[in-house]
């Protein structure tokens, strides 16, 4: 009888319930089955797998190393099943799939519009959803399969992700329109050592923040940061109202009609690097087509 026992999805569900509750009675109630029946199913799993999954005593239940491993694998299996069901439903409704995109505001100036046009032309039935998120929030969402790809400014990402540069930009100084300096009068960032600076929040974009710090350090000073924001429009509004100056990726010059002026910092070695990230084990079949288009692969 035992030899005919096959591991099925429901058994993984039983196992996960116990692994998450670490309590057989609570897990049984969650599954609407009897506690003896659940215990029997788990014991059969252990016999079939030839490995102990739980350590049981009168006071508590805990996972063995094998149990911890199976918990991770089972969660991954259920995520893939959920994604497969979602994609099948989209296909059944006449669509070929969906790509969920996270982005920083600066990516919307050129990279994402270009990608959306390419997708529409090559795969007109693919649906796209867009979510503006911070760098670290995108990383977390891609790891959890809540996003398929993200557009970030980061020096590195976890090993579970791929990261490719898609756009390299200069930085530009943002000044109030009435600021007593023109581009031809700019000789270096040292001219702004006494100014207050308005920057993107360090938590929103740590790599950007550190890059701006290095730009100022190279000019011999540490900037006095008066305000921080996660939105370019807010930063420009503060500059417009003479609350300070800012340094932003040059791509952000477009799309805002405000009383500010820009000086492109072409001679600086620092660059605003925008990268695309995606999970190596992402099961979304649309992802490869999207990445290939983005990276101009044939």
Short mmCIF file of C-alpha atoms in Angstrom, two decimals:
data_model
loop_
_atom_site.label_atom_id
_atom_site.label_comp_id
_atom_site.label_asym_id
_atom_site.label_seq_id
_atom_site.Cartn_x
_atom_site.Cartn_y
_atom_site.Cartn_z
CA UNK A 1 0.00 0.00 0.00
CA UNK A 2 2.82 2.36 0.95
CA UNK A 3 4.65 1.70 -2.34
CA UNK A 4 1.70 3.06 -4.33
CA UNK A 5 1.69 6.33 -2.35
CA UNK A 6 2.52 9.27 -4.63
CA UNK A 7 3.43 12.76 -3.53
CA UNK A 8 0.70 15.12 -4.73
CA UNK A 9 0.10 18.87 -4.55
CA UNK A 10 -2.36 18.37 -1.68
CA UNK A 11 0.37 16.68 0.37
CA UNK A 12 2.60 19.73 -0.11
CA UNK A 13 -0.32 21.87 1.07
CA UNK A 14 -0.64 19.70 4.18
CA UNK A 15 3.09 19.97 4.81
CA UNK A 16 3.15 23.77 4.33
CA UNK A 17 0.26 24.24 6.75
CA UNK A 18 2.16 22.40 9.48
CA UNK A 19 5.46 24.09 8.53
CA UNK A 20 3.89 27.53 8.88
CA UNK A 21 1.83 26.86 12.01
CA UNK A 22 4.33 24.48 13.68
CA UNK A 23 1.27 23.05 15.39
CA UNK A 24 -0.64 20.00 14.11
CA UNK A 25 -4.01 20.90 15.63
CA UNK A 26 -3.95 24.48 14.28
CA UNK A 27 -2.82 23.24 10.86
CA UNK A 28 -5.58 20.63 10.80
CA UNK A 29 -8.18 23.28 11.63
CA UNK A 30 -6.80 25.49 8.87
CA UNK A 31 -7.11 22.60 6.39
CA UNK A 32 -10.53 21.42 7.68
CA UNK A 33 -9.27 17.88 8.27
CA UNK A 34 -8.78 15.82 11.41
CA UNK A 35 -5.55 16.05 13.37
CA UNK A 36 -4.93 12.26 13.24
CA UNK A 37 -5.53 12.32 9.48
CA UNK A 38 -3.03 15.15 9.03
CA UNK A 39 -0.45 13.43 11.21
CA UNK A 40 -0.88 10.28 9.13
CA UNK A 41 -0.40 12.17 5.85
CA UNK A 42 2.80 13.83 7.14
CA UNK A 43 4.15 10.50 8.37
CA UNK A 44 3.45 8.94 4.95
CA UNK A 45 5.31 11.84 3.30
CA UNK A 46 8.32 11.28 5.54
CA UNK A 47 8.30 7.56 4.79
CA UNK A 48 7.99 8.17 1.07
CA UNK A 49 10.74 10.81 1.05
CA UNK A 50 12.87 8.77 3.45
CA UNK A 51 13.55 11.86 5.51
CA UNK A 52 12.24 13.31 8.76
CA UNK A 53 10.54 16.66 8.13
CA UNK A 54 9.52 17.62 11.67
CA UNK A 55 10.89 17.17 15.16
CA UNK A 56 7.96 16.47 17.45
CA UNK A 57 7.88 16.49 21.24
CA UNK A 58 5.22 17.24 23.84
CA UNK A 59 6.02 20.96 23.96
CA UNK A 60 6.63 21.96 20.37
CA UNK A 61 7.02 21.08 16.68
CA UNK A 62 10.02 22.26 14.67
CA UNK A 63 11.39 21.76 11.17
CA UNK A 64 14.41 19.60 10.46
CA UNK A 65 16.97 20.78 7.85
CA UNK A 66 15.14 18.62 5.30
CA UNK A 67 11.87 20.26 6.37
CA UNK A 68 13.29 23.75 5.91
CA UNK A 69 14.44 22.82 2.41
CA UNK A 70 11.07 21.32 1.46
CA UNK A 71 9.30 24.42 2.80
CA UNK A 72 11.29 26.66 0.44
CA UNK A 73 10.73 24.33 -2.51
CA UNK A 74 7.03 23.92 -1.81
CA UNK A 75 6.53 27.69 -1.66
CA UNK A 76 8.32 28.03 -4.99
CA UNK A 77 6.10 25.30 -6.53
CA UNK A 78 2.92 27.04 -5.37
CA UNK A 79 4.16 30.41 -6.71
CA UNK A 80 4.79 28.81 -10.11
CA UNK A 81 1.38 27.13 -10.06
CA UNK A 82 -0.24 30.48 -9.22
CA UNK A 83 1.65 32.17 -12.06
CA UNK A 84 0.72 29.37 -14.49
CA UNK A 85 -2.95 29.69 -13.58
CA UNK A 86 -2.79 33.48 -14.07
CA UNK A 87 -1.15 33.15 -17.48
CA UNK A 88 -3.61 30.45 -18.61
CA UNK A 89 -6.52 32.71 -17.64
CA UNK A 90 -5.01 35.55 -19.69
CA UNK A 91 -4.46 33.26 -22.68
CA UNK A 92 -7.99 31.94 -22.34
CA UNK A 93 -9.28 35.51 -22.51
CA UNK A 94 -7.47 36.11 -25.81
CA UNK A 95 -4.24 37.59 -24.42
CA UNK A 96 -0.81 36.06 -24.71
CA UNK A 97 0.33 37.17 -21.28
CA UNK A 98 1.19 40.07 -19.03
CA UNK A 99 4.43 41.75 -17.97
CA UNK A 100 4.49 43.64 -14.66
CA UNK A 101 7.01 46.49 -14.70
CA UNK A 102 8.42 48.46 -11.80
CA UNK A 103 10.28 51.69 -12.44
CA UNK A 104 11.89 54.85 -11.15
CA UNK A 105 10.44 58.10 -12.46
CA UNK A 106 13.48 58.84 -14.65
CA UNK A 107 12.95 55.59 -16.60
CA UNK A 108 9.64 56.97 -17.83
CA UNK A 109 11.42 59.73 -19.76
CA UNK A 110 12.82 57.46 -22.48
CA UNK A 111 13.43 53.78 -21.69
CA UNK A 112 9.93 52.62 -20.76
CA UNK A 113 8.02 54.50 -23.51
CA UNK A 114 10.39 52.96 -26.06
CA UNK A 115 9.91 49.47 -24.58
CA UNK A 116 6.11 49.81 -24.55
CA UNK A 117 6.09 50.83 -28.22
CA UNK A 118 8.31 47.88 -29.15
CA UNK A 119 6.07 45.48 -27.21
CA UNK A 120 2.93 46.86 -28.83
CA UNK A 121 4.46 46.48 -32.27
CA UNK A 122 5.95 42.99 -31.81
CA UNK A 123 3.42 41.46 -29.38
CA UNK A 124 0.18 43.47 -29.56
CA UNK A 125 -1.73 41.09 -27.26
CA UNK A 126 0.70 41.36 -24.35
CA UNK A 127 -0.68 43.33 -21.42
CA UNK A 128 1.58 45.62 -19.40
CA UNK A 129 1.16 47.02 -15.92
CA UNK A 130 3.36 49.78 -14.49
CA UNK A 131 4.18 50.58 -10.88
CA UNK A 132 6.48 53.40 -9.76
CA UNK A 133 8.50 52.10 -6.80
CA UNK A 134 11.78 52.77 -5.02
CA UNK A 135 14.91 50.81 -5.91
CA UNK A 136 14.83 48.46 -2.93
CA UNK A 137 11.07 48.01 -3.14
CA UNK A 138 11.48 46.86 -6.75
CA UNK A 139 14.19 44.38 -5.78
CA UNK A 140 11.93 42.92 -3.09
CA UNK A 141 8.93 42.76 -5.44
CA UNK A 142 10.91 41.04 -8.22
CA UNK A 143 12.27 38.48 -5.74
CA UNK A 144 8.72 37.77 -4.52
CA UNK A 145 7.34 37.53 -8.10
CA UNK A 146 5.11 40.56 -7.58
CA UNK A 147 6.97 42.26 -10.46
CA UNK A 148 8.52 40.67 -13.53
CA UNK A 149 11.12 43.36 -14.22
CA UNK A 150 12.28 46.54 -12.55
CA UNK A 151 14.22 49.61 -13.63
CA UNK A 152 16.64 50.63 -10.90
CA UNK A 153 19.76 52.60 -10.08
CA UNK A 154 21.78 50.20 -7.95
CA UNK A 155 25.40 49.09 -7.81
CA UNK A 156 24.49 45.45 -7.15
CA UNK A 157 21.51 43.17 -6.56
CA UNK A 158 21.03 39.73 -4.91
CA UNK A 159 22.44 36.70 -6.74
CA UNK A 160 18.91 35.50 -7.57
CA UNK A 161 18.52 38.42 -10.00
CA UNK A 162 19.98 39.37 -13.36
CA UNK A 163 20.93 43.02 -13.85
CA UNK A 164 21.77 44.69 -17.19
CA UNK A 165 22.53 48.35 -17.93
CA UNK A 166 19.95 49.83 -20.30
CA UNK A 167 20.73 53.55 -20.19
CA UNK A 168 23.70 55.66 -19.12
CA UNK A 169 23.06 59.35 -18.56
CA UNK A 170 24.96 62.43 -17.45
CA UNK A 171 23.91 64.45 -14.43
CA UNK A 172 22.57 67.99 -14.58
CA UNK A 173 22.57 70.76 -12.03
CA UNK A 174 19.11 72.23 -11.39
CA UNK A 175 18.97 75.94 -10.50
CA UNK A 176 16.18 78.48 -9.99
CA UNK A 177 15.52 80.33 -13.22
CA UNK A 178 16.71 83.59 -11.66
CA UNK A 179 19.94 82.09 -10.28
CA UNK A 180 22.85 84.45 -11.14
CA UNK A 181 24.81 81.97 -13.24
CA UNK A 182 24.68 80.78 -16.83
CA UNK A 183 26.07 77.55 -18.23
CA UNK A 184 29.07 79.36 -19.76
CA UNK A 185 29.99 80.68 -16.30
CA UNK A 186 30.07 77.22 -14.72
CA UNK A 187 33.62 76.05 -13.94
CA UNK A 188 33.01 73.30 -11.41
CA UNK A 189 30.88 72.05 -8.55
CA UNK A 190 33.11 73.87 -6.06
CA UNK A 191 31.11 76.98 -6.99
CA UNK A 192 28.14 75.52 -5.08
CA UNK A 193 29.90 74.54 -1.84
CA UNK A 194 27.87 77.08 0.13
CA UNK A 195 24.50 76.20 -1.41
CA UNK A 196 21.84 74.02 0.15
CA UNK A 197 20.98 70.89 -1.84
CA UNK A 198 17.69 69.12 -2.51
CA UNK A 199 18.17 65.43 -3.27
CA UNK A 200 16.27 62.23 -3.84
CA UNK A 201 15.74 60.42 -0.55
CA UNK A 202 18.60 58.08 0.36
CA UNK A 203 16.23 55.18 1.07
CA UNK A 204 14.46 55.71 -2.26
CA UNK A 205 17.71 55.63 -4.23
CA UNK A 206 20.83 54.89 -2.13
CA UNK A 207 23.14 54.51 -5.15
CA UNK A 208 22.05 57.89 -6.53
CA UNK A 209 22.54 59.49 -3.11
CA UNK A 210 26.06 58.10 -2.73
CA UNK A 211 26.92 59.22 -6.28
CA UNK A 212 25.87 62.79 -5.51
CA UNK A 213 27.94 62.67 -2.33
CA UNK A 214 30.95 61.57 -4.41
CA UNK A 215 30.41 64.39 -6.94
CA UNK A 216 30.52 66.94 -4.16
CA UNK A 217 33.42 65.21 -2.40
CA UNK A 218 35.45 65.39 -5.62
CA UNK A 219 34.80 69.15 -5.57
CA UNK A 220 36.11 69.39 -2.01
CA UNK A 221 32.95 69.77 0.05
CA UNK A 222 30.12 67.88 1.72
CA UNK A 223 26.71 69.16 0.59
CA UNK A 224 24.29 70.65 3.09
CA UNK A 225 21.09 68.75 2.33
CA UNK A 226 18.05 70.86 3.18
CA UNK A 227 15.28 68.72 1.68
CA UNK A 228 14.78 65.20 0.33
CA UNK A 229 12.01 63.78 -1.82
CA UNK A 230 11.10 60.71 -3.87
CA UNK A 231 9.55 62.76 -6.70
CA UNK A 232 11.40 64.83 -9.29
CA UNK A 233 8.48 67.25 -9.55
CA UNK A 234 8.76 68.03 -5.83
CA UNK A 235 12.50 68.57 -6.13
CA UNK A 236 12.05 70.95 -9.07
CA UNK A 237 9.29 72.82 -7.22
CA UNK A 238 11.57 73.35 -4.23
CA UNK A 239 14.38 74.58 -6.50
CA UNK A 240 11.91 76.87 -8.30
CA UNK A 241 11.08 78.44 -4.93
CA UNK A 242 14.75 79.07 -4.10
CA UNK A 243 14.93 76.38 -1.41
CA UNK A 244 18.20 75.04 -2.78
CA UNK A 245 19.82 73.50 -5.85
CA UNK A 246 19.70 69.90 -7.05
CA UNK A 247 21.59 67.36 -9.13
CA UNK A 248 19.49 64.94 -11.17
CA UNK A 249 19.91 62.58 -14.13
CA UNK A 250 19.80 64.70 -17.29
CA UNK A 251 16.86 62.70 -18.67
CA UNK A 252 14.65 64.36 -16.07
CA UNK A 253 14.93 67.71 -17.84
CA UNK A 254 11.97 66.78 -20.01
CA UNK A 255 8.34 66.62 -18.95
CA UNK A 256 8.30 69.39 -16.35
CA UNK A 257 7.32 73.00 -17.04
CA UNK A 258 8.81 74.91 -14.12
CA UNK A 259 10.86 78.04 -13.54
CA UNK A 260 14.17 76.21 -13.29
CA UNK A 261 17.23 75.93 -15.52
CA UNK A 262 19.72 73.14 -16.07
CA UNK A 263 23.49 72.94 -16.46
CA UNK A 264 24.57 69.57 -17.83
CA UNK A 265 27.63 68.27 -15.96
CA UNK A 266 29.22 66.64 -19.01
CA UNK A 267 32.79 66.63 -17.70
CA UNK A 268 32.04 64.69 -14.51
CA UNK A 269 33.13 61.02 -14.52
CA UNK A 270 30.01 59.98 -12.59
CA UNK A 271 27.10 58.74 -14.65
CA UNK A 272 23.47 58.02 -13.84
CA UNK A 273 23.23 54.34 -14.74
CA UNK A 274 19.77 52.82 -15.20
CA UNK A 275 19.57 49.03 -15.10
CA UNK A 276 16.88 46.45 -15.68
CA UNK A 277 16.54 43.60 -13.19
CA UNK A 278 14.64 40.33 -13.38
CA UNK A 279 14.55 37.09 -11.43
CA UNK A 280 16.58 34.22 -12.85
CA UNK A 281 13.85 31.71 -11.99
CA UNK A 282 10.88 33.81 -13.11
CA UNK A 283 8.30 31.49 -14.71
CA UNK A 284 6.49 34.17 -16.75
CA UNK A 285 6.76 33.12 -20.44
CA UNK A 286 6.38 36.74 -21.58
CA UNK A 287 9.53 37.84 -19.73
CA UNK A 288 12.08 36.59 -22.28
CA UNK A 289 10.37 38.37 -25.18
CA UNK A 290 10.28 41.59 -23.17
CA UNK A 291 13.93 41.41 -22.12
CA UNK A 292 15.03 40.51 -25.66
CA UNK A 293 13.24 43.58 -27.03
CA UNK A 294 14.67 45.80 -24.31
CA UNK A 295 18.22 44.64 -24.89
CA UNK A 296 17.76 44.67 -28.70
CA UNK A 297 18.33 40.95 -29.14
CA UNK A 298 17.21 39.41 -32.40
#
